[in-house]
Short mmCIF file of C-alpha atoms in Angstrom, two decimals:
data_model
loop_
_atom_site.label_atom_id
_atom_site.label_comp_id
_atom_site.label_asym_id
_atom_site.label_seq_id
_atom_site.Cartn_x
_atom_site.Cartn_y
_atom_site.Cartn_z
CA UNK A 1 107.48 125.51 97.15
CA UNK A 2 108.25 125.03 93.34
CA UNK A 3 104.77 125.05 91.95
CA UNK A 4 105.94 122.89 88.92
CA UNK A 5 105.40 119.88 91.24
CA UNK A 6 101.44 119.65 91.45
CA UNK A 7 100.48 117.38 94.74
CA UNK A 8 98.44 117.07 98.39
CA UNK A 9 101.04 119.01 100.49
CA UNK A 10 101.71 116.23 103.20
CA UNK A 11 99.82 116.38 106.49
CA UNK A 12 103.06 117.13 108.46
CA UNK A 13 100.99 117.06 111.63
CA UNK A 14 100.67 113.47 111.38
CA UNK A 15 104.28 112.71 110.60
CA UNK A 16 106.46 111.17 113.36
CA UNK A 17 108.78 113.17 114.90
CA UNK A 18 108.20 115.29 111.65
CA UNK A 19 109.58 112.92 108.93
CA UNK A 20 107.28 111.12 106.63
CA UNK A 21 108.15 108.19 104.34
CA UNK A 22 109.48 108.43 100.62
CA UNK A 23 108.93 105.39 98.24
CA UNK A 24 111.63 105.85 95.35
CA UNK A 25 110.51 104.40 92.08
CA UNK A 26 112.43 104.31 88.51
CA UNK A 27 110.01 107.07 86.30
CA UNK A 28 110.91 104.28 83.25
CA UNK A 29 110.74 100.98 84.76
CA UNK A 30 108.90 101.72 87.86
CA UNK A 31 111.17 99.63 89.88
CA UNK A 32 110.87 100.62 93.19
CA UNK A 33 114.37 101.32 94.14
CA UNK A 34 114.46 102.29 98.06
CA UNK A 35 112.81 103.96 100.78
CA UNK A 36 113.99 106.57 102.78
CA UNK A 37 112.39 109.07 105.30
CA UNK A 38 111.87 113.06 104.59
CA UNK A 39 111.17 116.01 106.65
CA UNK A 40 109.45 119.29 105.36
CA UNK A 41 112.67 121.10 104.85
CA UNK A 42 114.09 117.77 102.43
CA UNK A 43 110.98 117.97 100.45
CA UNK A 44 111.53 121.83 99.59
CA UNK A 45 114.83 121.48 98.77
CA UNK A 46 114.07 118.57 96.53
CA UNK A 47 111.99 120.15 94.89
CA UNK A 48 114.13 123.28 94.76
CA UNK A 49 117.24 121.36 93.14
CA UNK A 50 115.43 118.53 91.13
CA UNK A 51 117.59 116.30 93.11
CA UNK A 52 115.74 113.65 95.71
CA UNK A 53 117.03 115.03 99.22
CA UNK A 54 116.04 112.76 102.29
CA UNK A 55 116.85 113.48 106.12
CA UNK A 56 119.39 111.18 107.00
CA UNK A 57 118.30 109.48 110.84
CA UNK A 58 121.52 108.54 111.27
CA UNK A 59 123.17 111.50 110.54
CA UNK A 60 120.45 113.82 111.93
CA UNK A 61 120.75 116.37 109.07
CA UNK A 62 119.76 116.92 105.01
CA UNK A 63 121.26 114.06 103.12
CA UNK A 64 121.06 114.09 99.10
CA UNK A 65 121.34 110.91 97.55
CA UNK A 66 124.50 111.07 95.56
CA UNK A 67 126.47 114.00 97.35
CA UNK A 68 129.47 111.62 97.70
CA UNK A 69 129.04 109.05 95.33
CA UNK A 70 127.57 110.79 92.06
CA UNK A 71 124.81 108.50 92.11
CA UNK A 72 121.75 111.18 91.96
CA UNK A 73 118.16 110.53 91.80
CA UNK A 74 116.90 112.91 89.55
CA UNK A 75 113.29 114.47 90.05
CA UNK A 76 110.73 113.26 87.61
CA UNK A 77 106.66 113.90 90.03
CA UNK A 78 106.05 113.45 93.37
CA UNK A 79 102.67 111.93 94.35
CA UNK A 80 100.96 112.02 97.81
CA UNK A 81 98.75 109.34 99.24
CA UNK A 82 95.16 109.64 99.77
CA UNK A 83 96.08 110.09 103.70
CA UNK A 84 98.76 112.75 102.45
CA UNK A 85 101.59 110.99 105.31
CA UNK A 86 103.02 109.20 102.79
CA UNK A 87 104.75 110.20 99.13
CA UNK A 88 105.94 108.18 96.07
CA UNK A 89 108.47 109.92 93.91
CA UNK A 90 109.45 109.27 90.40
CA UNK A 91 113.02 109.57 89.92
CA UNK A 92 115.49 109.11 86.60
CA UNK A 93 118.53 107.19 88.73
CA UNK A 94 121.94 107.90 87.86
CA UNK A 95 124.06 105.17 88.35
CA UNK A 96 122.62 102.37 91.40
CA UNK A 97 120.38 103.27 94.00
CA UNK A 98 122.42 101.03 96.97
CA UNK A 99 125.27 101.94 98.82
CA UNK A 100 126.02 98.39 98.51
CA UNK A 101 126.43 99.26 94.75
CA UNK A 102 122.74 97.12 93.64
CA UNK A 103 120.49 99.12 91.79
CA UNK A 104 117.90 98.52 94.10
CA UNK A 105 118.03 98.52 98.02
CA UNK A 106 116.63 94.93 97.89
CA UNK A 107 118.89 93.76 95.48
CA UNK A 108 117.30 93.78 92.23
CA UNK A 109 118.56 94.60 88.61
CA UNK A 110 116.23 97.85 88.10
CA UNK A 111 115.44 96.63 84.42
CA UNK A 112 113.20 97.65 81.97
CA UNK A 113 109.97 95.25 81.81
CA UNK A 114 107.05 95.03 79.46
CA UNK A 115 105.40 92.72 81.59
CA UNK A 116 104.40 89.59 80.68
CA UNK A 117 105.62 90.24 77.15
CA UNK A 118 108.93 90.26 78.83
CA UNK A 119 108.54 86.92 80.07
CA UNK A 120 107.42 86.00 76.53
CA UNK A 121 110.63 86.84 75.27
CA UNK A 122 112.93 84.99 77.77
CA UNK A 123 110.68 81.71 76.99
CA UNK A 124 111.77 82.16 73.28
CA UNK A 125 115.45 82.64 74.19
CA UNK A 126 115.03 79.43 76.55
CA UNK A 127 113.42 77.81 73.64
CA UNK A 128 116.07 79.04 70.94
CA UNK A 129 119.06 78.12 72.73
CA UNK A 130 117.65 75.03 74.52
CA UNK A 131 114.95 73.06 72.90
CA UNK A 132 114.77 70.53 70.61
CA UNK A 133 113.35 71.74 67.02
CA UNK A 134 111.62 68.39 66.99
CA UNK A 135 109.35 69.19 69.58
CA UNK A 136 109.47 72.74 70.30
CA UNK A 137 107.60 75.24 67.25
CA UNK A 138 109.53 78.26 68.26
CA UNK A 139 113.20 76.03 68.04
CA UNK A 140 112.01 74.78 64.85
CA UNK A 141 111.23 78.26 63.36
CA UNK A 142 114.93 79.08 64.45
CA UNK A 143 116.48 76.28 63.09
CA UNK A 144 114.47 77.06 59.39
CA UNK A 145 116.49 80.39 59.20
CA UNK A 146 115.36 83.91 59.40
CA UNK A 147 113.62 83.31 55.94
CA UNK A 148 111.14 81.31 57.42
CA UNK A 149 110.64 83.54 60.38
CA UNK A 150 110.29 86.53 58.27
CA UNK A 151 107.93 84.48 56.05
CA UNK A 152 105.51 83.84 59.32
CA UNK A 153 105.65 87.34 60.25
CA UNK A 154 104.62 88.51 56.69
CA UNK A 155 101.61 85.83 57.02
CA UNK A 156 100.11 86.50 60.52
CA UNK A 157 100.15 90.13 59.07
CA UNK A 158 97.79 89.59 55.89
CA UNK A 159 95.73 87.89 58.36
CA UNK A 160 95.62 90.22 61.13
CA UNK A 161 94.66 92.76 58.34
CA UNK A 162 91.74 90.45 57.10
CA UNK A 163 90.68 89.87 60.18
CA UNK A 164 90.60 93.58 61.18
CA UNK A 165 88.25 94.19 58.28
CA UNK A 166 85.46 91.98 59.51
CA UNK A 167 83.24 92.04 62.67
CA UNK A 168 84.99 89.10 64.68
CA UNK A 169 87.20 90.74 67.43
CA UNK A 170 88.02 87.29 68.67
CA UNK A 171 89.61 86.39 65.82
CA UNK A 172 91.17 89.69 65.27
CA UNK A 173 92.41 89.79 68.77
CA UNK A 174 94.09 86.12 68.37
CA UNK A 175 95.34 86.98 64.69
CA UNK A 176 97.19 90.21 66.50
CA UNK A 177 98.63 87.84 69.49
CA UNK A 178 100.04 85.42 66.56
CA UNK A 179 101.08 88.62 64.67
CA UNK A 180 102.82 89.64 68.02
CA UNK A 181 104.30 86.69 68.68
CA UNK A 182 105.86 85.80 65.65
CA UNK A 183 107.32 89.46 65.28
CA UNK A 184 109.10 88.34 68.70
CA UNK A 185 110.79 85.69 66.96
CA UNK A 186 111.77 87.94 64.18
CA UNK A 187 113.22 90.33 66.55
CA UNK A 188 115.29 87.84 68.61
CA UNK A 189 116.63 86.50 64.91
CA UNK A 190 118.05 89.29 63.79
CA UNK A 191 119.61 89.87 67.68
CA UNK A 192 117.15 92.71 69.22
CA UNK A 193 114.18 93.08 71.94
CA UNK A 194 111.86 95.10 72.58
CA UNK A 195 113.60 97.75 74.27
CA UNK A 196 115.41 98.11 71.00
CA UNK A 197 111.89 99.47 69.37
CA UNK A 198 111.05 101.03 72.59
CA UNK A 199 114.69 103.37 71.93
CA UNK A 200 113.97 103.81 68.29
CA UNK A 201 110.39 105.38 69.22
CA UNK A 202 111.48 107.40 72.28
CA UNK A 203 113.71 109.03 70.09
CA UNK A 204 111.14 110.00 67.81
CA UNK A 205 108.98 111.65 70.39
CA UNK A 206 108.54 115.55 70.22
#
């Protein structure tokens, strides 16, 4: 086997009828995008090729994802799980996952997600296109103009910096959330996300 792919071989002696499962997940997002079921021979030749190769029940022979519809799953790491019958695979997708044409078998957009900063920055966009400035901050910063954004950004900076330079992490750590916040806001006003920043950086890495 390719030894660039560093993992528990799988116990094939516990596999049924000599297929083991394969979790697919997005390398980026880490979307899980489907299952599907592998023997020993579709885990060499996935590794071999760089392209995720399954066995296909159905079909009862080596099926990889994409032959007929372009749609690859690209080898990124395979893992094995601590009772080695089971492996998780990283994949780049190329076009959707489905056959149904969904980007995940269960139906799911397979987006990027920064967590619960991600849900931070749909509750602005609710707020900026929905709320009333008169009782929602975040409305009311939109409706002052990007000026006034910018302005709030430039001040929960001076005192995240202050705050940095004395011994209070507390207040440090809740200057940096309003520092965070705010730059949010900023983004959103001048039409980007974080995925914008996230682009700008990948492309910087060596």
């Amino acid at each position: 086997m390719n030894q660039e792919f560093k993992f528990n071989t799988p116990n094939w002696a516990k596999a049924d009828n000599g297929l083991i499962p394969a979790i697919i997940q997005d390398a980026n997002t880490k979307s899980v995008l489907m299952l599907g079921y592998m023997n020993e021979e579709a885990l060499t030749k996935t590794q071999q090729t760089k392209k995720v190769t399954f066995y296909s029940r159905s079909k009862k022979r080596l099926w990889t994802k994409g032959e007929e519809s372009g749609h690859f799953l690209n080898l990124v790491d395979i893992k094995n799980d601590c009772d080695q019958d089971s492996l998780l695979i990283s994949v780049h997708p190329k076009g959707p996952t489905c056959h149904t044409g969904t980007d995940t078998c269960w139906g799911e957009e397979n987006n990027d997600s920064f967590g619960f900063l991600s849900r931070l920055e749909e509750v602005i966009e609710q707020r900026r296109t929905a709320a009333d400035g008169n009782v929602s901050y975040v409305a009311s910063l939109f409706e002052k103009g990007i000026n006034k954004i910018a302005q709030k950004v430039g001040e929960e900076a001076v005192e995240t910096v202050i705050e940095a330079k004395d011994d209070n992490d507390d207040l440090f750590l809740n200057e940096s959330a309003d520092l965070l916040f705010h730059y949010l806001i900023l983004l959103q006003a001048k039409g980007f996300r974080l995925k914008n920043i996230e682009a700008v950086l990948k492309s910087r890495e060596k």
